[in-house]
Structures are given as C-alpha cells and as structure tokens.
Amino acid sequence: MAARSSLYTEGYADDKYQDDKFTTEMGWYGNLCLRLARELAPETTDLMVWLAHENLQLTTLFEGDASLGVWRRVGDLATDLLALGLNREAIHSATPFFLAECRRRSFVRAYYLDKVFAAVFNRSPRITARHADCKLPLDLSDDEIFTSSDKIEQAKANLTQDGWNTDRKYRAATWARIRYILAEFREEIVEYQYRSIQPADNIKLRELSSRCYVAWNGLPHYLQYRQECWASNLPPAHCHMHAKVYLSYLHIHFQVYRLLGKGDGNTILQPELLEVSASMLETVVKMTNCRGRKSSPRDLPGIILSYGLPCAAILSTALETSIQDSSTGSQLLAGIKTSTLIRNLSVLVSQLETVSSPSETNHVFCIKASKAISRKLDHILDSFTTASSIKPPDLVPGPVPTLPALNITTMTDIDATSFVDFDHFDLADWAINFDIGTMSDEWTMF
C-alpha cells in the first residue's frame, strides 16, 4: 500500500514522497511475503487474498497490463479466492458482518479484474458468476463496517433498498459495486467471443446491450459520468474514477456492436458502433487532457491503450472510407462532426506520445500506436487535399469545401481492417494479437 501510494503521488507539486527505490523495494518485499505465505500457510486466508490483490495492482502499475507477470498474478488471485470459498456465501453464513463485507469487496474486485483481462486480451475468465452466489457489498465506508453493532444498523438504515448510500459520498465500495454490475455483462459477452455469431445471437446481443443501458441508468444520478465534472469542484481523482467506469460501460456496448458486425453476411458497420466509438474517444481525450490539473494517474497509459485505440481504429477507418467513397450517396451518420473527429484523433496522437515515460513498459505500445494513427491521419488528409485540389483550369476558385460526413455503409468486417505500412500495428486488436510470453523476461520488475 505504501508503494502504491508513493506511485500515485507522481505529478503533484510536492515530490518529497516520491522515491523509485523505495517503491521498487516495497514491491519486492511484498512479492516475497506473498510467496512465503503461500508456501508456508496450510490454507489460504483472507489476509493472503488481500495481499495478492494489492500485489497484483502494484505489479500492474510497474509492468503494464500486458505483462506475463500480471497475468500470472490474476490467476493466482483467482486460485486463492476460490480456495477460500469467497464465491460461496452460503457456506459462510455465520461470518461476522465486517468480515462478510470485506470478503464481498475482495470477490467483486477480483471478479472485475478477471473480466477486464478476458475482454481486452480475449482470454478465458477464471471466475464465473454461474459458480458464485456473492452479493454486492453494501455502500458503506470502512469506518462504518468496523464500528459497533448499533452504529452498523444505523448506517444500514441510511442506505437505499438497493444498498447505495444516500449522502452522495464516494467510497471504495461505491466503485466496487458499479464495477461488479458491469463485469456481469462483460462475462456474458465473453461467451460470444469463442464461437461464430449466429443470426439468433443478434437478438440476444441487442437485449444484452439494452439491459446494460437500463442498469447504468439505474445507478444513482451522481454516479453517472458527466463531462461537466472536469470543470466542477469535484476532486480530480473522483473525475478520473467516473471516467474509468464510464469507459468500462461504453466498452460493453462497443463489444456488442462489433460482435453484431460479425453476423453471417453482415458487411455493414453498425451505426451504434460509430456513436459509441466517438463517445469513448472523446472521454479518453478529455480525461487525458485534464490529467495535469493535479496528478497524472499511473494507469492512464493502459486506459488509452485498452479503450482509446480500438475506437480510434474504428473511427479512422470509417473516416478514410467516407472520404474515398463520398460519392456513393449512402446513408450518413448524424451527430458526428468530421472536424471534431479529426481533432480528437490528432489530440490522441499527441497524448500517446507524452502519457508515458520511456521507463514504463506501456511506452513502446503508446509510441507505435501514435505513429499508426498519425500515418492514418496523414493519409486521410492527403487524400482529401488531393481530391479537393482537382479543379478545371479555367474555373474561378470557389470556397474551400467542407469535409464530407461519415459514410457507414461501405465498410467490411472491422476485424479484417488492414493497416498497411503502419509498422504492422493493429490498432483494433493490439492486445488480442499480442504474444504475452515474448517479453516476459524484460518486464519482470520484482
């Protein structure tokens, strides 16, 4: 915890708490403690599960989401959790209230992380809802769950029927509850990633998207992300968390619409996919632009790679297609301005170049992605300039034409998108196509 706290102080004006050597040593000792506990303890304990989760979070900040060490720790955490039986509340009915709440929090955090890796890296989930009966943790603070019985009952009485707090405060359990709700939808989507999409699946996928929409709008109003939060008095850390869970929500719809595009004979890009991609890109750009207000979160490079690149691939390809084939007269997507799209993609290029330092493992991916998007934009702008500059020699030059609107009906299966001469870097599926074992030795920090 001390090492993670030290990492998160980066970017503040006062750097007296930043010490790379201290952080590395704390990570090494924490890793050693966890290894010894697993070797010496006769059975898994709650403390070991907590330590495994903290160790995983710290290793992710050091080595990046694509690290083999991180993937192994996700598996070890799932093993510890299942061995302790945290997925089965029915067998722990006599557990004290404070311990039951702590276990619920541990389970939902691990469950969420497992689904994030399954979604981003296209891997099989280790923890499934069908084998769990764990309830959502109550939206209570740590002080409230460790207080006396009378005060606990009073705190529980102040919650809504769904378990949310009514004082509009942000707690660790608040974010854990939202992520658990979204992770259940992620698990449903994973089931479709390992089989061919049949016509009957289209109805199920759209129904899944509708249920996710209802669940999101069923959250308390103050927990739903608004772009205005960045200009409000809300602390930057809370704005960052708002944007993270909102991106997780949008990514569910993003995956649904991509899967719908894989239907038999379906070569038309779903209009909803462009809308969701534009929202994701705008959110990523906004949260990255605002990072300099007080702090620069260490998980920001991973967020851009996981959520920014897939939507950039969709939008840049759609933009390129619309400019090259603007004379087809096919249906246009209203609500997306081409100028705004090009501006956001250009900003994303700049952010990728500066969001990580050369010492971070995500840096190489950020630089490759930046070059890929930049060359894509150059090709788009060059194509538009060439097309607009061809005029009859005897005509009086007219006003500069505006960029055509997006054409959404001429695109083929987005998974087959070819980014020729872009350093062989696939923006849409960089994480899925990445061989996690090729750089494991270089990325081992502890």
Short mmCIF file of C-alpha atoms in Angstrom, two decimals:
data_model
loop_
_atom_site.label_atom_id
_atom_site.label_comp_id
_atom_site.label_asym_id
_atom_site.label_seq_id
_atom_site.Cartn_x
_atom_site.Cartn_y
_atom_site.Cartn_z
CA MET A 1 0.00 0.00 0.00
CA ALA A 2 2.88 2.37 0.78
CA ALA A 3 4.42 1.63 -2.61
CA ARG A 4 1.15 2.28 -4.45
CA SER A 5 0.63 5.50 -2.52
CA SER A 6 4.11 6.63 -3.48
CA LEU A 7 3.41 5.91 -7.14
CA TYR A 8 0.18 7.88 -7.09
CA THR A 9 1.89 10.98 -5.70
CA GLU A 10 3.61 11.46 -9.05
CA GLY A 11 2.51 14.62 -10.80
CA TYR A 12 1.91 16.60 -7.63
CA ALA A 13 3.79 19.80 -6.97
CA ASP A 14 5.36 18.36 -3.83
CA ASP A 15 7.52 15.39 -4.83
CA LYS A 16 9.06 14.69 -1.43
CA TYR A 17 7.12 11.43 -1.12
CA GLN A 18 8.30 10.07 -4.45
CA ASP A 19 11.09 7.53 -4.22
CA ASP A 20 11.52 5.00 -7.02
CA LYS A 21 13.93 2.90 -4.98
CA PHE A 22 11.52 2.73 -2.06
CA THR A 23 8.64 1.76 -4.34
CA THR A 24 10.64 -1.00 -6.02
CA GLU A 25 11.86 -2.38 -2.70
CA MET A 26 8.36 -2.38 -1.21
CA GLY A 27 7.10 -4.22 -4.28
CA TRP A 28 9.89 -6.79 -3.99
CA TYR A 29 9.26 -7.36 -0.28
CA GLY A 30 5.52 -7.60 -0.81
CA ASN A 31 6.06 -10.19 -3.52
CA LEU A 32 8.38 -12.15 -1.23
CA CYS A 33 5.89 -12.04 1.66
CA LEU A 34 3.12 -13.35 -0.56
CA ARG A 35 5.32 -16.16 -1.88
CA LEU A 36 6.34 -17.24 1.62
CA ALA A 37 2.74 -17.09 2.86
CA ARG A 38 1.57 -19.37 0.06
CA GLU A 39 4.39 -21.83 0.67
CA LEU A 40 4.15 -21.97 4.47
CA ALA A 41 0.45 -21.47 5.24
CA PRO A 42 -1.54 -24.71 5.41
CA GLU A 43 -4.53 -23.00 3.79
CA THR A 44 -5.50 -19.72 2.15
CA THR A 45 -6.54 -16.86 4.43
CA ASP A 46 -8.35 -13.55 3.94
CA LEU A 47 -5.09 -11.71 4.52
CA MET A 48 -3.41 -13.63 1.71
CA VAL A 49 -6.24 -12.75 -0.68
CA TRP A 50 -5.94 -9.09 0.26
CA LEU A 51 -2.15 -9.18 -0.17
CA ALA A 52 -2.50 -10.94 -3.53
CA HIS A 53 -4.83 -8.20 -4.76
CA GLU A 54 -2.51 -5.40 -3.61
CA ASN A 55 0.46 -7.18 -5.18
CA LEU A 56 -1.42 -7.51 -8.46
CA GLN A 57 -2.34 -3.82 -8.51
CA LEU A 58 1.24 -2.73 -7.83
CA THR A 59 2.70 -5.08 -10.42
CA THR A 60 0.22 -3.80 -13.00
CA LEU A 61 1.40 -0.23 -12.40
CA PHE A 62 5.02 -1.29 -12.84
CA GLU A 63 4.83 -3.80 -15.66
CA GLY A 64 1.66 -2.88 -17.56
CA ASP A 65 -1.50 -4.89 -18.23
CA ALA A 66 0.14 -6.98 -20.97
CA SER A 67 2.85 -8.35 -18.69
CA LEU A 68 3.05 -12.11 -18.22
CA GLY A 69 3.71 -11.49 -14.53
CA VAL A 70 0.45 -9.59 -14.20
CA TRP A 71 -1.49 -12.34 -15.99
CA ARG A 72 0.00 -14.95 -13.65
CA ARG A 73 -0.96 -12.89 -10.61
CA VAL A 74 -4.55 -12.65 -11.85
CA GLY A 75 -4.62 -16.44 -11.96
CA ASP A 76 -3.04 -16.76 -8.51
CA LEU A 77 -5.54 -14.31 -7.05
CA ALA A 78 -8.43 -16.29 -8.54
CA THR A 79 -6.97 -19.50 -7.11
CA ASP A 80 -6.64 -18.01 -3.61
CA LEU A 81 -10.13 -16.59 -3.75
CA LEU A 82 -11.78 -19.81 -4.88
CA ALA A 83 -9.75 -21.90 -2.44
CA LEU A 84 -11.05 -19.75 0.41
CA GLY A 85 -14.58 -20.10 -0.94
CA LEU A 86 -15.30 -16.38 -1.26
CA ASN A 87 -17.54 -17.18 -4.23
CA ARG A 88 -19.87 -19.20 -1.98
CA GLU A 89 -21.54 -17.03 0.64
CA ALA A 90 -23.96 -19.80 1.54
CA ILE A 91 -21.22 -21.82 3.22
CA HIS A 92 -20.13 -18.81 5.32
CA SER A 93 -23.49 -17.80 6.77
CA ALA A 94 -22.08 -17.38 10.29
CA THR A 95 -19.36 -14.96 9.21
CA PRO A 96 -19.27 -11.68 11.19
CA PHE A 97 -20.69 -8.68 9.34
CA PHE A 98 -17.38 -6.83 8.92
CA LEU A 99 -15.63 -9.91 7.56
CA ALA A 100 -18.50 -10.75 5.20
CA GLU A 101 -18.36 -7.23 3.75
CA CYS A 102 -14.58 -7.39 3.35
CA ARG A 103 -14.89 -10.71 1.55
CA ARG A 104 -17.56 -9.35 -0.77
CA ARG A 105 -15.29 -6.46 -1.67
CA SER A 106 -12.39 -8.81 -2.32
CA PHE A 107 -14.52 -11.01 -4.53
CA VAL A 108 -16.06 -8.24 -6.63
CA ARG A 109 -12.67 -6.61 -7.23
CA ALA A 110 -11.10 -9.86 -8.37
CA TYR A 111 -14.16 -10.70 -10.46
CA TYR A 112 -13.98 -7.34 -12.20
CA LEU A 113 -10.25 -7.63 -12.95
CA ASP A 114 -10.79 -11.13 -14.33
CA LYS A 115 -13.44 -9.82 -16.74
CA VAL A 116 -11.30 -6.87 -17.84
CA PHE A 117 -8.50 -9.21 -18.89
CA ALA A 118 -10.99 -11.52 -20.57
CA ALA A 119 -12.46 -8.63 -22.57
CA VAL A 120 -9.30 -6.72 -23.51
CA PHE A 121 -6.96 -9.65 -24.11
CA ASN A 122 -9.58 -12.13 -25.34
CA ARG A 123 -8.80 -14.73 -22.68
CA SER A 124 -11.00 -17.19 -20.85
CA PRO A 125 -12.37 -15.93 -17.50
CA ARG A 126 -11.29 -17.77 -14.39
CA ILE A 127 -14.10 -16.66 -12.09
CA THR A 128 -17.66 -17.13 -13.37
CA ALA A 129 -20.93 -15.82 -12.00
CA ARG A 130 -22.64 -19.16 -12.55
CA HIS A 131 -20.41 -20.63 -9.85
CA ALA A 132 -20.87 -17.80 -7.36
CA ASP A 133 -23.59 -16.51 -5.07
CA CYS A 134 -21.72 -13.49 -3.75
CA LYS A 135 -23.89 -10.43 -3.19
CA LEU A 136 -22.93 -6.83 -3.83
CA PRO A 137 -21.11 -5.23 -0.89
CA LEU A 138 -23.09 -2.53 0.86
CA ASP A 139 -22.14 1.04 0.06
CA LEU A 140 -20.56 1.65 3.46
CA SER A 141 -17.22 3.14 4.48
CA ASP A 142 -14.50 1.18 6.24
CA ASP A 143 -15.25 3.00 9.48
CA GLU A 144 -18.91 2.03 9.26
CA ILE A 145 -18.34 -1.70 8.80
CA PHE A 146 -15.84 -1.83 11.69
CA THR A 147 -17.95 0.10 14.19
CA SER A 148 -20.33 -1.16 16.88
CA SER A 149 -23.45 -3.15 16.09
CA ASP A 150 -25.78 -0.25 16.86
CA LYS A 151 -23.94 2.11 14.54
CA ILE A 152 -23.79 -0.55 11.84
CA GLU A 153 -27.57 -0.94 11.94
CA GLN A 154 -27.96 2.84 11.80
CA ALA A 155 -25.63 3.03 8.79
CA LYS A 156 -27.52 0.24 7.03
CA ALA A 157 -30.81 2.03 7.68
CA ASN A 158 -29.49 5.06 5.80
CA LEU A 159 -28.92 3.04 2.62
CA THR A 160 -31.39 2.67 -0.23
CA GLN A 161 -33.17 -0.60 -0.85
CA ASP A 162 -30.50 -1.41 -3.45
CA GLY A 163 -27.68 -0.82 -0.97
CA TRP A 164 -26.47 2.61 -2.18
CA ASN A 165 -25.55 5.38 0.22
CA THR A 166 -27.82 8.42 0.46
CA ASP A 167 -25.20 11.01 1.49
CA ARG A 168 -23.75 11.19 -2.06
CA LYS A 169 -20.25 10.37 -0.83
CA TYR A 170 -17.71 8.29 -2.75
CA ARG A 171 -16.40 5.19 -1.04
CA ALA A 172 -14.26 2.27 -2.16
CA ALA A 173 -17.37 0.09 -2.01
CA THR A 174 -19.20 2.53 -4.30
CA TRP A 175 -16.85 1.91 -7.21
CA ALA A 176 -16.63 -1.80 -6.41
CA ARG A 177 -20.42 -2.11 -6.71
CA ILE A 178 -20.53 -0.36 -10.09
CA ARG A 179 -17.71 -2.47 -11.48
CA TYR A 180 -19.33 -5.69 -10.33
CA ILE A 181 -22.58 -4.74 -12.06
CA LEU A 182 -20.73 -4.02 -15.31
CA ALA A 183 -18.49 -7.10 -15.01
CA GLU A 184 -21.51 -9.40 -15.15
CA PHE A 185 -22.35 -8.01 -18.59
CA ARG A 186 -18.73 -8.45 -19.65
CA GLU A 187 -18.91 -12.11 -18.72
CA GLU A 188 -21.95 -12.59 -20.95
CA ILE A 189 -20.11 -11.03 -23.87
CA VAL A 190 -17.11 -13.31 -23.41
CA GLU A 191 -19.34 -16.29 -24.17
CA TYR A 192 -19.84 -14.97 -27.72
CA GLN A 193 -16.12 -14.37 -28.37
CA TYR A 194 -15.38 -18.08 -28.60
CA ARG A 195 -17.94 -19.08 -31.19
CA SER A 196 -19.26 -17.90 -34.53
CA ILE A 197 -22.15 -15.47 -34.30
CA GLN A 198 -25.44 -16.92 -35.49
CA PRO A 199 -28.47 -14.88 -36.64
CA ALA A 200 -30.31 -15.75 -33.43
CA ASP A 201 -27.44 -14.26 -31.40
CA ASN A 202 -28.12 -10.80 -32.79
CA ILE A 203 -31.32 -10.56 -30.78
CA LYS A 204 -29.58 -11.77 -27.62
CA LEU A 205 -26.73 -9.30 -28.04
CA ARG A 206 -29.05 -6.36 -28.52
CA GLU A 207 -31.06 -7.48 -25.50
CA LEU A 208 -27.79 -7.61 -23.51
CA SER A 209 -26.99 -4.07 -24.61
CA SER A 210 -30.46 -2.91 -23.56
CA ARG A 211 -30.12 -4.49 -20.12
CA CYS A 212 -26.73 -2.85 -19.67
CA TYR A 213 -28.25 0.52 -20.60
CA VAL A 214 -31.02 0.05 -18.04
CA ALA A 215 -28.52 -0.98 -15.35
CA TRP A 216 -26.34 2.08 -15.99
CA ASN A 217 -29.28 4.47 -15.88
CA GLY A 218 -30.47 2.76 -12.72
CA LEU A 219 -27.37 3.96 -10.87
CA PRO A 220 -27.76 6.97 -8.57
CA HIS A 221 -27.61 10.13 -10.66
CA TYR A 222 -24.41 11.46 -9.06
CA LEU A 223 -22.57 8.26 -10.03
CA GLN A 224 -23.30 8.62 -13.74
CA TYR A 225 -20.44 10.25 -15.63
CA ARG A 226 -20.92 13.76 -16.97
CA GLN A 227 -18.28 15.68 -18.93
CA GLU A 228 -19.06 18.71 -16.80
CA CYS A 229 -17.46 17.04 -13.80
CA TRP A 230 -13.99 18.08 -15.00
CA ALA A 231 -14.95 21.75 -14.73
CA SER A 232 -16.69 21.32 -11.36
CA ASN A 233 -15.34 21.29 -7.83
CA LEU A 234 -15.23 17.50 -7.82
CA PRO A 235 -11.73 16.24 -6.92
CA PRO A 236 -9.71 15.07 -9.96
CA ALA A 237 -9.42 11.56 -8.51
CA HIS A 238 -13.21 11.25 -8.45
CA CYS A 239 -13.49 12.59 -12.01
CA HIS A 240 -10.91 10.02 -13.08
CA MET A 241 -12.88 7.19 -11.48
CA HIS A 242 -16.10 8.45 -13.05
CA ALA A 243 -14.48 8.38 -16.48
CA LYS A 244 -12.96 4.92 -15.91
CA VAL A 245 -16.25 3.25 -15.04
CA TYR A 246 -17.99 5.10 -17.87
CA LEU A 247 -15.41 3.79 -20.35
CA SER A 248 -15.99 0.31 -18.96
CA TYR A 249 -19.71 0.78 -19.58
CA LEU A 250 -19.19 2.07 -23.13
CA HIS A 251 -16.78 -0.77 -23.89
CA ILE A 252 -19.57 -3.27 -23.25
CA HIS A 253 -21.66 -1.67 -26.00
CA PHE A 254 -18.58 -1.40 -28.18
CA GLN A 255 -18.02 -5.15 -27.95
CA VAL A 256 -21.69 -5.89 -28.57
CA TYR A 257 -21.79 -3.87 -31.79
CA ARG A 258 -18.52 -5.36 -33.01
CA LEU A 259 -19.96 -8.83 -32.48
CA LEU A 260 -23.12 -7.83 -34.32
CA GLY A 261 -20.93 -6.90 -37.27
CA LYS A 262 -19.65 -10.46 -37.40
CA GLY A 263 -23.05 -11.92 -38.28
CA ASP A 264 -23.36 -14.10 -41.34
CA GLY A 265 -23.17 -11.94 -44.46
CA ASN A 266 -23.27 -8.71 -42.48
CA THR A 267 -20.74 -6.32 -44.03
CA ILE A 268 -22.40 -3.10 -42.85
CA LEU A 269 -20.86 -1.38 -39.85
CA GLN A 270 -23.39 -0.85 -37.08
CA PRO A 271 -24.24 2.88 -36.75
CA GLU A 272 -24.26 2.43 -32.98
CA LEU A 273 -20.62 1.30 -33.11
CA LEU A 274 -19.54 4.65 -34.53
CA GLU A 275 -21.55 6.51 -31.90
CA VAL A 276 -20.06 4.51 -29.05
CA SER A 277 -16.56 4.81 -30.51
CA ALA A 278 -16.91 8.58 -30.76
CA SER A 279 -18.05 8.77 -27.12
CA MET A 280 -15.16 6.59 -25.98
CA LEU A 281 -12.62 8.67 -27.89
CA GLU A 282 -13.99 11.92 -26.51
CA THR A 283 -13.91 10.57 -22.95
CA VAL A 284 -10.33 9.30 -23.28
CA VAL A 285 -9.16 12.61 -24.74
CA LYS A 286 -10.94 14.59 -22.02
CA MET A 287 -9.59 12.60 -19.09
CA THR A 288 -6.06 12.67 -20.51
CA ASN A 289 -6.20 16.41 -21.14
CA CYS A 290 -7.26 17.00 -17.54
CA ARG A 291 -4.50 14.89 -16.04
CA GLY A 292 -2.29 17.92 -15.49
CA ARG A 293 -4.65 19.64 -13.08
CA LYS A 294 -3.10 17.98 -10.06
CA SER A 295 -1.90 14.49 -10.81
CA SER A 296 -1.17 12.10 -13.63
CA PRO A 297 -2.64 8.66 -12.82
CA ARG A 298 -0.25 5.81 -13.46
CA ASP A 299 -3.00 3.70 -15.04
CA LEU A 300 -3.66 6.28 -17.75
CA PRO A 301 -1.46 4.66 -20.46
CA GLY A 302 -3.28 1.37 -20.02
CA ILE A 303 -6.65 3.11 -20.25
CA ILE A 304 -5.69 4.80 -23.52
CA LEU A 305 -4.39 1.54 -25.00
CA SER A 306 -7.38 -0.51 -23.88
CA TYR A 307 -10.16 1.93 -24.74
CA GLY A 308 -8.66 4.63 -26.96
CA LEU A 309 -7.00 2.50 -29.64
CA PRO A 310 -9.96 0.25 -30.58
CA CYS A 311 -12.29 3.21 -31.07
CA ALA A 312 -9.57 5.15 -32.93
CA ALA A 313 -9.25 2.22 -35.34
CA ILE A 314 -12.98 2.15 -35.99
CA LEU A 315 -13.34 5.89 -36.46
CA SER A 316 -10.22 6.48 -38.55
CA THR A 317 -11.13 3.66 -40.92
CA ALA A 318 -14.71 4.94 -41.22
CA LEU A 319 -13.40 8.44 -41.88
CA GLU A 320 -10.97 7.23 -44.53
CA THR A 321 -13.68 5.21 -46.24
CA SER A 322 -16.13 8.12 -46.26
CA ILE A 323 -13.59 10.48 -47.86
CA GLN A 324 -12.54 7.98 -50.51
CA ASP A 325 -16.11 6.97 -51.33
CA SER A 326 -18.12 10.10 -50.58
CA SER A 327 -19.97 9.94 -53.90
CA THR A 328 -21.91 6.75 -53.16
CA GLY A 329 -24.87 8.65 -51.72
CA SER A 330 -25.35 6.07 -48.97
CA GLN A 331 -26.77 6.81 -45.53
CA LEU A 332 -24.75 9.16 -43.35
CA LEU A 333 -24.39 9.06 -39.59
CA ALA A 334 -25.77 12.19 -37.97
CA GLY A 335 -24.25 13.58 -34.80
CA ILE A 336 -20.56 13.04 -35.57
CA LYS A 337 -18.71 16.02 -36.99
CA THR A 338 -15.76 15.08 -39.14
CA SER A 339 -13.77 18.10 -38.00
CA THR A 340 -14.28 17.15 -34.34
CA LEU A 341 -13.30 13.58 -35.08
CA ILE A 342 -10.05 14.58 -36.80
CA ARG A 343 -9.28 16.97 -33.95
CA ASN A 344 -9.79 14.29 -31.29
CA LEU A 345 -7.70 11.77 -33.20
CA SER A 346 -4.92 14.35 -33.53
CA VAL A 347 -5.07 15.08 -29.81
CA LEU A 348 -4.93 11.34 -29.08
CA VAL A 349 -1.72 11.11 -31.14
CA SER A 350 -0.14 13.83 -29.02
CA GLN A 351 -1.33 12.20 -25.80
CA LEU A 352 0.10 8.83 -26.75
CA GLU A 353 3.50 10.45 -27.24
CA THR A 354 3.55 12.05 -23.79
CA VAL A 355 1.35 9.96 -21.50
CA SER A 356 4.11 7.51 -20.55
CA SER A 357 7.82 7.78 -19.90
CA PRO A 358 10.45 5.63 -21.66
CA SER A 359 10.94 3.67 -18.45
CA GLU A 360 7.34 2.40 -18.49
CA THR A 361 6.56 -0.85 -20.27
CA ASN A 362 3.48 0.59 -21.98
CA HIS A 363 5.64 3.25 -23.63
CA VAL A 364 6.57 1.11 -26.64
CA PHE A 365 2.90 0.41 -27.39
CA CYS A 366 1.99 4.08 -26.98
CA ILE A 367 4.67 5.17 -29.45
CA LYS A 368 3.72 2.54 -32.02
CA ALA A 369 0.06 3.45 -31.69
CA SER A 370 0.87 7.14 -32.05
CA LYS A 371 2.75 6.52 -35.29
CA ALA A 372 -0.02 4.30 -36.64
CA ILE A 373 -2.77 6.85 -36.02
CA SER A 374 -0.59 9.70 -37.24
CA ARG A 375 0.12 8.00 -40.56
CA LYS A 376 -3.54 7.11 -40.90
CA LEU A 377 -4.49 10.76 -40.40
CA ASP A 378 -1.80 11.88 -42.89
CA HIS A 379 -3.25 9.53 -45.46
CA ILE A 380 -6.78 10.80 -44.80
CA LEU A 381 -5.80 14.46 -45.05
CA ASP A 382 -3.62 13.88 -48.12
CA SER A 383 -6.48 12.06 -49.84
CA PHE A 384 -8.89 14.86 -49.06
CA THR A 385 -6.43 17.54 -50.18
CA THR A 386 -5.77 15.73 -53.45
CA ALA A 387 -9.46 15.29 -54.14
CA SER A 388 -10.35 18.89 -53.35
CA SER A 389 -7.45 20.36 -55.38
CA ILE A 390 -8.54 18.80 -58.70
CA LYS A 391 -10.46 21.58 -60.50
CA PRO A 392 -10.94 22.57 -64.17
CA PRO A 393 -8.15 25.05 -65.04
CA ASP A 394 -10.50 27.76 -66.34
CA LEU A 395 -12.84 27.90 -63.37
CA VAL A 396 -12.71 30.57 -60.72
CA PRO A 397 -11.64 29.02 -57.42
CA GLY A 398 -14.57 28.71 -55.07
CA PRO A 399 -14.69 28.48 -51.31
CA VAL A 400 -12.81 25.71 -49.56
CA PRO A 401 -15.12 22.69 -49.42
CA THR A 402 -16.02 21.12 -46.10
CA LEU A 403 -15.09 17.57 -45.24
CA PRO A 404 -17.75 15.02 -46.14
CA ALA A 405 -19.78 13.38 -43.40
CA LEU A 406 -19.05 9.85 -42.30
CA ASN A 407 -20.19 7.07 -44.63
CA ILE A 408 -21.09 4.00 -42.60
CA THR A 409 -22.45 1.56 -45.12
CA THR A 410 -19.43 0.60 -47.19
CA MET A 411 -17.24 -0.94 -44.53
CA THR A 412 -16.49 -4.61 -44.32
CA ASP A 413 -15.88 -6.65 -41.19
CA ILE A 414 -13.90 -4.33 -38.92
CA ASP A 415 -11.80 -7.19 -37.55
CA ALA A 416 -10.35 -7.62 -41.03
CA THR A 417 -9.28 -3.97 -41.20
CA SER A 418 -5.85 -3.74 -42.77
CA PHE A 419 -3.47 -1.08 -41.52
CA VAL A 420 -0.95 -1.43 -44.35
CA ASP A 421 2.53 0.00 -43.74
CA PHE A 422 1.67 1.03 -40.19
CA ASP A 423 4.54 -0.83 -38.58
CA HIS A 424 2.28 -3.92 -38.65
CA PHE A 425 0.48 -2.46 -35.63
CA ASP A 426 -3.21 -3.40 -35.41
CA LEU A 427 -4.97 -0.61 -33.54
CA ALA A 428 -8.19 -2.53 -33.11
CA ASP A 429 -6.75 -5.74 -31.71
CA TRP A 430 -3.29 -4.84 -30.42
CA ALA A 431 -3.93 -6.53 -27.07
CA ILE A 432 -5.58 -9.63 -28.51
CA ASN A 433 -2.81 -10.22 -31.03
CA PHE A 434 -0.03 -9.57 -28.53
CA ASP A 435 2.03 -12.62 -27.57
CA ILE A 436 2.21 -12.22 -23.82
CA GLY A 437 5.19 -14.51 -23.43
CA THR A 438 7.59 -12.81 -25.81
CA MET A 439 8.73 -10.02 -23.49
CA SER A 440 8.13 -11.51 -20.07
CA ASP A 441 11.81 -11.51 -19.06
CA GLU A 442 12.18 -7.84 -19.91
CA TRP A 443 9.09 -6.85 -17.98
CA THR A 444 9.77 -8.62 -14.69
CA MET A 445 10.20 -5.87 -12.10
CA PHE A 446 10.29 -7.80 -8.80
#
